[in-house]
Amino acid sequence: MTDFLETIRNELESIHAVGVYKDERILLSPQQARIRTKHGEVLNFCANNYLGLANHPEILEAARNALDQYGYGMSSVRFICGTQDVHKQLEKSVAKFLGMEDAILYSSCFDANGGLFETLLTEQDAVISDRLNHASIIDGVRLCKVSRFRYNHADMNHLETQLKRAQKNRFRMIATDGVFSMDGDVAPIKEICELAKRYQAIVMVDDSHATGFFGATGRGSIEYQDALGEVQIITSTFGKALGGASGGFTAASHELVSLLRQRSRPYLFSNSLSPVIAATTLKAIELIAHSPDLIRKLQDNTLFFRKEIEEAGFDIRPGSHPIIPIMLGEEHLAKTMADKLLAEGVYVIGFSHPVVPRGQARIRVQISAVHEREDIDQAVAAFQKIGRELGVIT
Ligand SMILES: *Cc1c(COP(=O)(O)O)cnc(C)c1O
């Protein structure tokens, strides 16, 4: 035990030494545009609370009502006594919203991805995965015995090469994030689907950073790329735009979802989603489907911030996603700038190597529908002040 703990202490020290030790910042308020911390109130530009549903009055009301109607916890897996009508309703609603035949709930999208590949594919098959895919896709693929191919990020020539290499396999599945969280860039899903048709592959998209708010009506990156109906498997989370509590799902054909219910390990061996979350997520989808103003406000805020920050002279990754990376280059600059912005009351996060490639350090801003114009004005002004101070802009 002494040696063991010593090894762990050394490991922790080396994490500190290279400057990537992650502290948790304690919030003293609910998740919203202005959050209270020990250091006072700050404007929050780093949550995945894209639509502001995490603390939306109608969402809170739905959650309170759900507690009274369904109780708090299920204390069971789905197939023993952990399924209420609200779980089935949510599965139907998710499937309908995305134009898929069926959907299955998980405790998280991490679990949805963890229980996907191993259930559907064997050593005869191949997964062809974007090099920058989320950790949960990587881990999900690791759990199964498929042949693994990777293609360079969003590189369709490389994907085609890998599809050719995988032609001897029984089935081929292309796996990609819909939106990549470090750049806010959208996978070329239309082109992926065309290649998939040409080389007989199944397409799986994890749309966690898009479901509910991205694309004209919130159907995600698949809608944004005009590929609705062409993707066979969609996984995503309720833990970001759809209320932000927790939970995830896989949406696909009836038979695929049925097999997941029989064999997918995180579904069979992990507790059922709390009914409060199921009912409240149902409400979130209803809000999104019936009132386009939340999505519109998020889009307006995003366009406005992108325009203002570019006009201020900052270098941002182009696009229209509410993830907006402000490119700084040097490693130390991202952290220094984020610290100084926090002192100005603007909470953003700096990312540097190894999370992003060396020399591409950045601050990632995330816009929400709960931001008001004056919040964005205040953030841009703070960026200008600190940007000048640090010589990022002139
Ligand atoms: C956030 C995220 C996940 C994890 O979702 P959880 O429901 O929090 O487990 C999975 N995939 C992608 C692409 C994500 O961005």
mmCIF file of C-alpha atoms and ligand atoms in Angstrom:
data_model
loop_
_atom_site.group_PDB
_atom_site.id
_atom_site.type_symbol
_atom_site.label_atom_id
_atom_site.label_comp_id
_atom_site.label_asym_id
_atom_site.label_seq_id
_atom_site.Cartn_x
_atom_site.Cartn_y
_atom_site.Cartn_z
ATOM 1 C CA MET A 1 0.000 0.000 0.000
ATOM 2 C CA THR A 2 2.858 2.437 0.757
ATOM 3 C CA ASP A 3 4.424 1.896 -2.681
ATOM 4 C CA PHE A 4 1.046 2.102 -4.302
ATOM 5 C CA LEU A 5 0.157 5.456 -2.724
ATOM 6 C CA GLU A 6 3.677 6.723 -3.407
ATOM 7 C CA THR A 7 3.180 5.956 -7.105
ATOM 8 C CA ILE A 8 -0.127 7.774 -7.074
ATOM 9 C CA ARG A 9 1.421 10.805 -5.356
ATOM 10 C CA ASN A 10 4.183 10.903 -7.971
ATOM 11 C CA GLU A 11 1.614 10.748 -10.713
ATOM 12 C CA LEU A 12 -0.317 13.654 -9.176
ATOM 13 C CA GLU A 13 2.895 15.661 -8.853
ATOM 14 C CA SER A 14 3.729 15.129 -12.497
ATOM 15 C CA ILE A 15 0.237 16.328 -13.463
ATOM 16 C CA HIS A 16 0.889 19.481 -11.421
ATOM 17 C CA ALA A 17 4.407 19.850 -12.848
ATOM 18 C CA VAL A 18 3.233 20.004 -16.475
ATOM 19 C CA GLY A 19 0.503 22.481 -15.515
ATOM 20 C CA VAL A 20 -2.554 20.449 -16.445
ATOM 21 C CA TYR A 21 -3.932 19.751 -12.962
ATOM 22 C CA LYS A 22 -7.661 20.430 -13.046
ATOM 23 C CA ASP A 23 -9.275 22.163 -10.096
ATOM 24 C CA GLU A 24 -13.014 22.214 -9.750
ATOM 25 C CA ARG A 25 -14.586 25.626 -9.598
ATOM 26 C CA ILE A 26 -17.414 25.687 -7.099
ATOM 27 C CA LEU A 27 -20.629 27.381 -8.163
ATOM 28 C CA LEU A 28 -22.791 28.856 -5.429
ATOM 29 C CA SER A 29 -25.773 29.364 -7.715
ATOM 30 C CA PRO A 30 -27.724 27.349 -10.272
ATOM 31 C CA GLN A 31 -26.314 27.017 -13.777
ATOM 32 C CA GLN A 32 -27.184 30.237 -15.619
ATOM 33 C CA ALA A 33 -25.755 33.271 -17.454
ATOM 34 C CA ARG A 34 -24.488 34.938 -14.294
ATOM 35 C CA ILE A 35 -23.159 32.506 -11.737
ATOM 36 C CA ARG A 36 -22.030 33.123 -8.190
ATOM 37 C CA THR A 37 -18.613 31.837 -7.145
ATOM 38 C CA LYS A 38 -16.393 32.410 -4.115
ATOM 39 C CA HIS A 39 -14.880 35.311 -6.066
ATOM 40 C CA GLY A 40 -18.234 36.966 -6.683
ATOM 41 C CA GLU A 41 -20.627 36.983 -9.591
ATOM 42 C CA VAL A 42 -19.238 36.214 -13.042
ATOM 43 C CA LEU A 43 -20.652 35.974 -16.539
ATOM 44 C CA ASN A 44 -20.618 32.354 -17.587
ATOM 45 C CA PHE A 45 -19.333 31.638 -21.096
ATOM 46 C CA CYS A 46 -18.224 28.032 -20.638
ATOM 47 C CA ALA A 47 -21.301 25.900 -19.978
ATOM 48 C CA ASN A 48 -23.006 23.532 -22.416
ATOM 49 C CA ASN A 49 -26.264 25.207 -21.389
ATOM 50 C CA TYR A 50 -26.869 26.218 -24.999
ATOM 51 C CA LEU A 51 -30.592 26.939 -24.709
ATOM 52 C CA GLY A 52 -30.578 28.012 -21.093
ATOM 53 C CA LEU A 53 -32.829 25.110 -20.112
ATOM 54 C CA ALA A 54 -30.685 24.072 -17.131
ATOM 55 C CA ASN A 55 -32.543 26.563 -14.950
ATOM 56 C CA HIS A 56 -35.487 27.549 -17.153
ATOM 57 C CA PRO A 57 -38.751 28.236 -15.249
ATOM 58 C CA GLU A 58 -40.833 25.814 -17.350
ATOM 59 C CA ILE A 59 -38.206 23.115 -16.927
ATOM 60 C CA LEU A 60 -38.158 23.612 -13.154
ATOM 61 C CA GLU A 61 -41.932 23.393 -13.050
ATOM 62 C CA ALA A 62 -41.923 20.198 -15.106
ATOM 63 C CA ALA A 63 -39.332 18.703 -12.743
ATOM 64 C CA ARG A 64 -41.369 19.581 -9.636
ATOM 65 C CA ASN A 65 -44.509 18.089 -11.134
ATOM 66 C CA ALA A 66 -42.618 14.957 -12.171
ATOM 67 C CA LEU A 67 -41.395 14.417 -8.610
ATOM 68 C CA ASP A 68 -45.010 14.384 -7.395
ATOM 69 C CA GLN A 69 -46.255 12.182 -10.201
ATOM 70 C CA TYR A 70 -43.471 9.619 -10.594
ATOM 71 C CA GLY A 71 -41.419 9.778 -7.407
ATOM 72 C CA TYR A 72 -37.687 10.294 -7.155
ATOM 73 C CA GLY A 73 -35.792 7.138 -8.087
ATOM 74 C CA MET A 74 -36.364 3.806 -9.782
ATOM 75 C CA SER A 75 -33.944 1.592 -7.809
ATOM 76 C CA SER A 76 -33.989 -0.841 -10.677
ATOM 77 C CA VAL A 77 -32.654 -1.490 -14.124
ATOM 78 C CA ARG A 78 -35.062 -0.944 -16.975
ATOM 79 C CA PHE A 79 -36.008 -4.568 -17.653
ATOM 80 C CA ILE A 80 -36.767 -5.569 -14.062
ATOM 81 C CA CYS A 81 -38.935 -2.790 -12.634
ATOM 82 C CA GLY A 82 -37.274 0.402 -13.827
ATOM 83 C CA THR A 83 -39.543 1.366 -16.719
ATOM 84 C CA GLN A 84 -42.392 3.825 -16.256
ATOM 85 C CA ASP A 85 -44.600 5.185 -19.002
ATOM 86 C CA VAL A 86 -42.521 8.366 -18.936
ATOM 87 C CA HIS A 87 -39.396 6.457 -20.020
ATOM 88 C CA LYS A 88 -41.273 5.017 -22.988
ATOM 89 C CA GLN A 89 -42.733 8.438 -23.828
ATOM 90 C CA LEU A 90 -39.285 10.002 -23.819
ATOM 91 C CA GLU A 91 -37.913 7.293 -26.110
ATOM 92 C CA LYS A 92 -40.792 7.880 -28.534
ATOM 93 C CA SER A 93 -40.341 11.645 -28.361
ATOM 94 C CA VAL A 94 -36.572 11.490 -29.008
ATOM 95 C CA ALA A 95 -37.071 9.140 -31.966
ATOM 96 C CA LYS A 96 -39.817 11.304 -33.450
ATOM 97 C CA PHE A 97 -37.829 14.514 -32.963
ATOM 98 C CA LEU A 98 -34.872 13.058 -34.849
ATOM 99 C CA GLY A 99 -36.912 11.217 -37.473
ATOM 100 C CA MET A 100 -35.717 7.785 -36.348
ATOM 101 C CA GLU A 101 -37.821 4.645 -35.738
ATOM 102 C CA ASP A 102 -36.904 4.115 -32.097
ATOM 103 C CA ALA A 103 -34.615 5.224 -29.287
ATOM 104 C CA ILE A 104 -33.174 3.698 -26.112
ATOM 105 C CA LEU A 105 -32.225 5.651 -22.991
ATOM 106 C CA TYR A 106 -28.951 5.423 -21.081
ATOM 107 C CA SER A 107 -27.618 7.104 -17.942
ATOM 108 C CA SER A 108 -25.322 9.170 -20.148
ATOM 109 C CA CYS A 109 -24.139 9.477 -23.718
ATOM 110 C CA PHE A 110 -20.866 8.027 -22.489
ATOM 111 C CA ASP A 111 -22.839 4.865 -21.695
ATOM 112 C CA ALA A 112 -24.757 5.001 -24.977
ATOM 113 C CA ASN A 113 -21.442 4.926 -26.837
ATOM 114 C CA GLY A 114 -20.002 2.394 -24.390
ATOM 115 C CA GLY A 115 -22.858 -0.005 -25.076
ATOM 116 C CA LEU A 116 -23.134 0.475 -28.816
ATOM 117 C CA PHE A 117 -20.241 -0.992 -30.787
ATOM 118 C CA GLU A 118 -19.680 -4.143 -28.752
ATOM 119 C CA THR A 119 -23.360 -5.046 -29.016
ATOM 120 C CA LEU A 120 -23.579 -4.654 -32.788
ATOM 121 C CA LEU A 121 -20.177 -5.599 -34.189
ATOM 122 C CA THR A 122 -17.777 -8.544 -34.019
ATOM 123 C CA GLU A 123 -14.205 -9.298 -35.044
ATOM 124 C CA GLN A 124 -15.463 -9.738 -38.609
ATOM 125 C CA ASP A 125 -16.439 -6.051 -38.767
ATOM 126 C CA ALA A 126 -14.694 -2.680 -38.936
ATOM 127 C CA VAL A 127 -15.130 0.704 -37.276
ATOM 128 C CA ILE A 128 -13.717 3.683 -39.123
ATOM 129 C CA SER A 129 -13.412 6.563 -36.714
ATOM 130 C CA ASP A 130 -12.517 10.263 -37.013
ATOM 131 C CA ARG A 131 -9.190 10.860 -35.281
ATOM 132 C CA LEU A 132 -10.685 13.591 -33.075
ATOM 133 C CA ASN A 133 -13.735 11.650 -31.884
ATOM 134 C CA HIS A 134 -14.912 11.978 -28.294
ATOM 135 C CA ALA A 135 -13.361 9.733 -25.628
ATOM 136 C CA SER A 136 -16.621 7.810 -25.209
ATOM 137 C CA ILE A 137 -16.566 6.677 -28.863
ATOM 138 C CA ILE A 138 -12.926 5.681 -28.519
ATOM 139 C CA ASP A 139 -13.660 3.705 -25.347
ATOM 140 C CA GLY A 140 -16.788 2.136 -26.847
ATOM 141 C CA VAL A 141 -14.782 0.900 -29.813
ATOM 142 C CA ARG A 142 -12.040 -0.361 -27.484
ATOM 143 C CA LEU A 143 -14.579 -2.641 -25.786
ATOM 144 C CA CYS A 144 -15.269 -4.589 -28.948
ATOM 145 C CA LYS A 145 -13.168 -6.838 -31.115
ATOM 146 C CA VAL A 146 -13.655 -5.066 -34.458
ATOM 147 C CA SER A 147 -10.876 -4.066 -36.826
ATOM 148 C CA ARG A 148 -10.173 -0.437 -36.044
ATOM 149 C CA PHE A 149 -9.409 2.187 -38.642
ATOM 150 C CA ARG A 150 -8.912 5.897 -38.019
ATOM 151 C CA TYR A 151 -9.124 8.710 -40.533
ATOM 152 C CA ASN A 152 -7.587 12.162 -40.234
ATOM 153 C CA HIS A 153 -10.024 14.690 -38.896
ATOM 154 C CA ALA A 154 -12.808 15.358 -41.436
ATOM 155 C CA ASP A 155 -10.494 14.182 -44.243
ATOM 156 C CA MET A 156 -12.765 12.526 -46.811
ATOM 157 C CA ASN A 157 -9.893 11.269 -48.978
ATOM 158 C CA HIS A 158 -8.438 9.511 -45.980
ATOM 159 C CA LEU A 159 -11.847 8.141 -45.004
ATOM 160 C CA GLU A 160 -12.198 6.717 -48.522
ATOM 161 C CA THR A 161 -8.765 5.081 -48.263
ATOM 162 C CA GLN A 162 -9.767 3.476 -44.968
ATOM 163 C CA LEU A 163 -13.126 2.351 -46.376
ATOM 164 C CA LYS A 164 -11.272 0.632 -49.205
ATOM 165 C CA ARG A 165 -8.979 -1.080 -46.701
ATOM 166 C CA ALA A 166 -12.029 -2.283 -44.776
ATOM 167 C CA GLN A 167 -13.830 -3.801 -47.768
ATOM 168 C CA LYS A 168 -12.874 -7.319 -46.715
ATOM 169 C CA ASN A 169 -14.711 -6.900 -43.427
ATOM 170 C CA ARG A 170 -18.305 -8.086 -43.090
ATOM 171 C CA PHE A 171 -19.803 -4.740 -41.954
ATOM 172 C CA ARG A 172 -18.218 -1.278 -41.821
ATOM 173 C CA MET A 173 -19.368 1.451 -39.428
ATOM 174 C CA ILE A 174 -18.178 5.029 -39.785
ATOM 175 C CA ALA A 175 -18.249 6.818 -36.416
ATOM 176 C CA THR A 176 -18.033 10.574 -35.977
ATOM 177 C CA ASP A 177 -18.878 13.376 -33.601
ATOM 178 C CA GLY A 178 -21.464 15.674 -35.219
ATOM 179 C CA VAL A 179 -19.742 18.750 -33.796
ATOM 180 C CA PHE A 180 -16.194 18.659 -32.432
ATOM 181 C CA SER A 181 -15.942 20.381 -29.093
ATOM 182 C CA MET A 182 -12.517 22.024 -29.382
ATOM 183 C CA ASP A 183 -13.111 23.799 -32.712
ATOM 184 C CA GLY A 184 -16.907 23.904 -32.928
ATOM 185 C CA ASP A 185 -16.561 22.524 -36.459
ATOM 186 C CA VAL A 186 -19.239 20.305 -37.976
ATOM 187 C CA ALA A 187 -18.489 16.876 -39.452
ATOM 188 C CA PRO A 188 -19.005 16.719 -43.244
ATOM 189 C CA ILE A 189 -21.908 14.362 -42.723
ATOM 190 C CA LYS A 190 -23.303 14.660 -46.248
ATOM 191 C CA GLU A 191 -19.988 13.568 -47.780
ATOM 192 C CA ILE A 192 -19.580 10.864 -45.153
ATOM 193 C CA CYS A 193 -23.000 9.452 -46.079
ATOM 194 C CA GLU A 194 -22.135 9.515 -49.787
ATOM 195 C CA LEU A 195 -18.927 7.584 -49.160
ATOM 196 C CA ALA A 196 -20.853 5.222 -46.891
ATOM 197 C CA LYS A 197 -23.259 4.437 -49.712
ATOM 198 C CA ARG A 198 -20.458 3.901 -52.197
ATOM 199 C CA TYR A 199 -18.558 1.561 -49.857
ATOM 200 C CA GLN A 200 -21.537 -0.020 -48.062
ATOM 201 C CA ALA A 201 -20.956 1.373 -44.606
ATOM 202 C CA ILE A 202 -23.250 2.230 -41.693
ATOM 203 C CA VAL A 203 -22.987 5.797 -40.348
ATOM 204 C CA MET A 204 -23.032 6.593 -36.627
ATOM 205 C CA VAL A 205 -23.079 10.225 -35.431
ATOM 206 C CA ASP A 206 -22.658 11.325 -31.806
ATOM 207 C CA ASP A 207 -24.478 14.655 -31.844
ATOM 208 C CA SER A 208 -24.030 15.682 -28.203
ATOM 209 C CA HIS A 209 -22.883 19.221 -29.075
ATOM 210 C CA ALA A 210 -25.794 19.780 -31.481
ATOM 211 C CA THR A 211 -28.982 17.933 -30.501
ATOM 212 C CA GLY A 212 -31.792 20.331 -29.675
ATOM 213 C CA PHE A 213 -30.185 23.588 -30.779
ATOM 214 C CA PHE A 214 -28.057 23.258 -33.903
ATOM 215 C CA GLY A 215 -29.492 23.164 -37.424
ATOM 216 C CA ALA A 216 -32.511 25.227 -38.451
ATOM 217 C CA THR A 217 -34.935 23.420 -36.094
ATOM 218 C CA GLY A 218 -32.510 21.896 -33.592
ATOM 219 C CA ARG A 219 -32.273 18.455 -35.197
ATOM 220 C CA GLY A 220 -28.521 18.813 -34.932
ATOM 221 C CA SER A 221 -25.545 18.606 -37.225
ATOM 222 C CA ILE A 222 -27.331 16.104 -39.475
ATOM 223 C CA GLU A 223 -29.988 18.709 -40.238
ATOM 224 C CA TYR A 224 -27.328 21.411 -40.535
ATOM 225 C CA GLN A 225 -25.496 19.347 -43.159
ATOM 226 C CA ASP A 226 -28.720 18.489 -44.975
ATOM 227 C CA ALA A 227 -28.371 14.771 -44.298
ATOM 228 C CA LEU A 228 -31.597 14.020 -42.387
ATOM 229 C CA GLY A 229 -32.662 10.437 -43.032
ATOM 230 C CA GLU A 230 -29.204 9.344 -44.196
ATOM 231 C CA VAL A 231 -27.601 8.483 -40.847
ATOM 232 C CA GLN A 232 -28.440 5.071 -39.385
ATOM 233 C CA ILE A 233 -27.375 5.583 -35.753
ATOM 234 C CA ILE A 234 -27.492 8.755 -33.648
ATOM 235 C CA THR A 235 -26.247 8.944 -30.081
ATOM 236 C CA SER A 236 -26.507 12.063 -27.959
ATOM 237 C CA THR A 237 -26.836 13.488 -24.479
ATOM 238 C CA PHE A 238 -29.511 15.141 -22.348
ATOM 239 C CA GLY A 239 -26.678 16.610 -20.296
ATOM 240 C CA LYS A 240 -25.996 19.589 -22.541
ATOM 241 C CA ALA A 241 -28.760 21.526 -24.318
ATOM 242 C CA LEU A 242 -31.704 19.324 -23.279
ATOM 243 C CA GLY A 243 -31.905 20.484 -19.684
ATOM 244 C CA GLY A 244 -28.371 19.528 -18.776
ATOM 245 C CA ALA A 245 -29.178 17.095 -15.931
ATOM 246 C CA SER A 246 -27.901 13.805 -17.297
ATOM 247 C CA GLY A 247 -28.819 10.925 -19.543
ATOM 248 C CA GLY A 248 -28.249 9.940 -23.130
ATOM 249 C CA PHE A 249 -29.697 7.827 -25.879
ATOM 250 C CA THR A 250 -29.167 5.886 -29.057
ATOM 251 C CA ALA A 251 -31.696 6.448 -31.852
ATOM 252 C CA ALA A 252 -31.858 4.029 -34.773
ATOM 253 C CA SER A 253 -34.089 1.444 -36.479
ATOM 254 C CA HIS A 254 -36.557 -0.713 -34.499
ATOM 255 C CA GLU A 255 -34.479 -3.873 -34.783
ATOM 256 C CA LEU A 256 -31.208 -2.187 -33.866
ATOM 257 C CA VAL A 257 -32.718 -0.579 -30.756
ATOM 258 C CA SER A 258 -34.410 -3.883 -29.852
ATOM 259 C CA LEU A 259 -31.078 -5.674 -29.923
ATOM 260 C CA LEU A 260 -29.509 -2.966 -27.763
ATOM 261 C CA ARG A 261 -32.274 -3.572 -25.184
ATOM 262 C CA GLN A 262 -31.346 -7.254 -25.130
ATOM 263 C CA ARG A 263 -27.559 -7.005 -25.112
ATOM 264 C CA SER A 264 -26.204 -3.522 -24.408
ATOM 265 C CA ARG A 265 -24.340 -3.814 -21.116
ATOM 266 C CA PRO A 266 -24.713 -0.252 -19.719
ATOM 267 C CA TYR A 267 -28.469 -0.623 -20.348
ATOM 268 C CA LEU A 268 -28.784 -4.054 -18.769
ATOM 269 C CA PHE A 269 -26.472 -3.563 -15.810
ATOM 270 C CA SER A 270 -26.968 0.061 -14.783
ATOM 271 C CA ASN A 271 -29.830 1.834 -13.068
ATOM 272 C CA SER A 272 -32.724 3.404 -14.908
ATOM 273 C CA LEU A 273 -32.731 7.133 -15.674
ATOM 274 C CA SER A 274 -34.517 9.016 -12.886
ATOM 275 C CA PRO A 275 -38.150 9.689 -13.845
ATOM 276 C CA VAL A 276 -37.689 13.362 -12.931
ATOM 277 C CA ILE A 277 -35.060 13.605 -15.642
ATOM 278 C CA ALA A 278 -37.116 11.578 -18.126
ATOM 279 C CA ALA A 279 -40.211 13.746 -17.671
ATOM 280 C CA THR A 280 -38.253 16.988 -17.680
ATOM 281 C CA THR A 281 -36.300 16.065 -20.804
ATOM 282 C CA LEU A 282 -39.631 15.307 -22.444
ATOM 283 C CA LYS A 283 -40.644 18.865 -21.584
ATOM 284 C CA ALA A 284 -37.353 20.206 -22.986
ATOM 285 C CA ILE A 285 -37.962 18.505 -26.334
ATOM 286 C CA GLU A 286 -41.528 19.795 -26.366
ATOM 287 C CA LEU A 287 -40.299 23.363 -25.712
ATOM 288 C CA ILE A 288 -37.769 23.108 -28.528
ATOM 289 C CA ALA A 289 -40.204 21.547 -30.991
ATOM 290 C CA HIS A 290 -42.949 24.108 -30.348
ATOM 291 C CA SER A 291 -41.115 27.359 -29.718
ATOM 292 C CA PRO A 292 -38.379 28.264 -32.175
ATOM 293 C CA ASP A 293 -37.477 31.439 -30.291
ATOM 294 C CA LEU A 294 -34.913 29.747 -28.018
ATOM 295 C CA ILE A 295 -32.958 28.427 -30.996
ATOM 296 C CA ARG A 296 -33.325 31.748 -32.775
ATOM 297 C CA LYS A 297 -31.992 33.672 -29.803
ATOM 298 C CA LEU A 298 -29.015 31.319 -29.523
ATOM 299 C CA GLN A 299 -28.304 31.779 -33.247
ATOM 300 C CA ASP A 300 -28.592 35.585 -32.964
ATOM 301 C CA ASN A 301 -26.335 35.663 -29.906
ATOM 302 C CA THR A 302 -23.792 33.431 -31.645
ATOM 303 C CA LEU A 303 -23.695 35.530 -34.820
ATOM 304 C CA PHE A 304 -23.465 38.709 -32.773
ATOM 305 C CA PHE A 305 -20.586 37.497 -30.614
ATOM 306 C CA ARG A 306 -18.704 36.068 -33.607
ATOM 307 C CA LYS A 307 -19.054 39.353 -35.491
ATOM 308 C CA GLU A 308 -18.079 41.562 -32.539
ATOM 309 C CA ILE A 309 -15.056 39.523 -31.521
ATOM 310 C CA GLU A 310 -13.773 39.362 -35.114
ATOM 311 C CA GLU A 311 -14.228 43.090 -35.540
ATOM 312 C CA ALA A 312 -12.236 43.552 -32.348
ATOM 313 C CA GLY A 313 -9.358 41.871 -34.177
ATOM 314 C CA PHE A 314 -9.383 38.391 -32.675
ATOM 315 C CA ASP A 315 -8.676 35.290 -34.729
ATOM 316 C CA ILE A 316 -11.561 32.843 -34.404
ATOM 317 C CA ARG A 317 -12.350 29.572 -36.094
ATOM 318 C CA PRO A 318 -15.014 30.330 -38.719
ATOM 319 C CA GLY A 319 -18.444 28.734 -38.503
ATOM 320 C CA SER A 320 -21.833 29.258 -36.944
ATOM 321 C CA HIS A 321 -21.709 27.016 -33.890
ATOM 322 C CA PRO A 322 -22.010 28.564 -30.394
ATOM 323 C CA ILE A 323 -18.636 27.003 -29.544
ATOM 324 C CA ILE A 324 -16.245 29.792 -30.521
ATOM 325 C CA PRO A 325 -12.519 29.148 -30.183
ATOM 326 C CA ILE A 326 -10.461 32.324 -29.936
ATOM 327 C CA MET A 327 -7.074 31.322 -31.247
ATOM 328 C CA LEU A 328 -4.065 32.534 -29.272
ATOM 329 C CA GLY A 329 -1.274 30.166 -30.293
ATOM 330 C CA GLU A 330 1.114 30.283 -27.357
ATOM 331 C CA GLU A 331 0.456 27.857 -24.527
ATOM 332 C CA HIS A 332 0.865 30.228 -21.570
ATOM 333 C CA LEU A 333 -1.248 32.942 -23.188
ATOM 334 C CA ALA A 334 -4.494 30.942 -23.048
ATOM 335 C CA LYS A 335 -4.284 30.411 -19.309
ATOM 336 C CA THR A 336 -3.101 33.947 -18.506
ATOM 337 C CA MET A 337 -5.850 35.451 -20.598
ATOM 338 C CA ALA A 338 -8.555 33.232 -19.076
ATOM 339 C CA ASP A 339 -7.351 34.182 -15.561
ATOM 340 C CA LYS A 340 -7.406 37.895 -16.396
ATOM 341 C CA LEU A 341 -10.845 37.631 -17.983
ATOM 342 C CA LEU A 342 -12.133 35.970 -14.832
ATOM 343 C CA ALA A 343 -10.824 38.903 -12.812
ATOM 344 C CA GLU A 344 -12.899 41.067 -15.179
ATOM 345 C CA GLY A 345 -15.962 38.949 -14.382
ATOM 346 C CA VAL A 346 -15.982 36.799 -17.525
ATOM 347 C CA TYR A 347 -15.615 33.084 -16.997
ATOM 348 C CA VAL A 348 -14.062 31.270 -19.973
ATOM 349 C CA ILE A 349 -11.618 28.389 -20.231
ATOM 350 C CA GLY A 350 -8.218 28.271 -21.896
ATOM 351 C CA PHE A 351 -7.180 25.086 -23.673
ATOM 352 C CA SER A 352 -3.649 24.192 -24.586
ATOM 353 C CA HIS A 353 -1.527 21.155 -25.435
ATOM 354 C CA PRO A 354 -2.208 18.208 -25.012
ATOM 355 C CA VAL A 355 -5.973 18.916 -25.273
ATOM 356 C CA VAL A 356 -5.389 20.791 -28.550
ATOM 357 C CA PRO A 357 -2.366 20.601 -30.910
ATOM 358 C CA ARG A 358 0.815 22.382 -29.806
ATOM 359 C CA GLY A 359 0.905 26.038 -30.855
ATOM 360 C CA GLN A 360 -2.886 26.168 -31.146
ATOM 361 C CA ALA A 361 -3.755 27.229 -27.622
ATOM 362 C CA ARG A 362 -7.062 29.008 -27.395
ATOM 363 C CA ILE A 363 -9.885 30.274 -25.258
ATOM 364 C CA ARG A 364 -13.157 28.524 -25.899
ATOM 365 C CA VAL A 365 -16.272 30.629 -25.581
ATOM 366 C CA GLN A 366 -19.688 28.999 -25.448
ATOM 367 C CA ILE A 367 -22.723 31.117 -26.178
ATOM 368 C CA SER A 368 -26.160 30.477 -24.693
ATOM 369 C CA ALA A 369 -29.702 31.639 -25.324
ATOM 370 C CA VAL A 370 -29.734 32.934 -21.719
ATOM 371 C CA HIS A 371 -27.110 35.555 -22.554
ATOM 372 C CA GLU A 372 -28.547 39.015 -23.034
ATOM 373 C CA ARG A 373 -27.009 41.574 -25.380
ATOM 374 C CA GLU A 374 -25.428 43.438 -22.477
ATOM 375 C CA ASP A 375 -23.800 40.195 -21.265
ATOM 376 C CA ILE A 376 -22.197 39.742 -24.662
ATOM 377 C CA ASP A 377 -21.210 43.411 -24.862
ATOM 378 C CA GLN A 378 -19.575 43.096 -21.456
ATOM 379 C CA ALA A 379 -17.698 39.947 -22.514
ATOM 380 C CA VAL A 380 -16.451 41.505 -25.764
ATOM 381 C CA ALA A 381 -15.319 44.629 -23.885
ATOM 382 C CA ALA A 382 -13.392 42.469 -21.413
ATOM 383 C CA PHE A 383 -11.791 40.528 -24.281
ATOM 384 C CA GLN A 384 -10.752 43.819 -25.892
ATOM 385 C CA LYS A 385 -9.272 45.188 -22.688
ATOM 386 C CA ILE A 386 -7.300 42.062 -21.806
ATOM 387 C CA GLY A 387 -6.464 41.342 -25.457
ATOM 388 C CA ARG A 388 -4.782 44.764 -25.741
ATOM 389 C CA GLU A 389 -3.062 44.378 -22.389
ATOM 390 C CA LEU A 390 -1.527 41.086 -23.517
ATOM 391 C CA GLY A 391 -0.733 42.277 -27.025
ATOM 392 C CA VAL A 392 -3.118 39.841 -28.712
ATOM 393 C CA ILE A 393 -4.875 42.689 -30.520
ATOM 394 C CA THR A 394 -3.726 46.241 -31.154
HETATM 395 C C1 LIG B 1 -20.449 15.550 -23.801
HETATM 396 C C2 LIG B 1 -20.253 14.461 -24.776
HETATM 397 C C3 LIG B 1 -20.475 13.124 -24.432
HETATM 398 C C4 LIG B 1 -20.795 12.708 -23.027
HETATM 399 O O1 LIG B 1 -22.125 12.925 -22.731
HETATM 400 P P1 LIG B 1 -22.645 12.535 -21.252
HETATM 401 O O2 LIG B 1 -24.101 12.361 -21.429
HETATM 402 O O3 LIG B 1 -22.259 13.651 -20.374
HETATM 403 O O4 LIG B 1 -21.957 11.256 -20.904
HETATM 404 C C5 LIG B 1 -20.360 12.165 -25.403
HETATM 405 N N1 LIG B 1 -20.018 12.487 -26.680
HETATM 406 C C6 LIG B 1 -19.780 13.762 -27.034
HETATM 407 C C7 LIG B 1 -19.398 14.065 -28.457
HETATM 408 C C8 LIG B 1 -19.879 14.783 -26.102
HETATM 409 O O5 LIG B 1 -19.619 16.031 -26.455
#
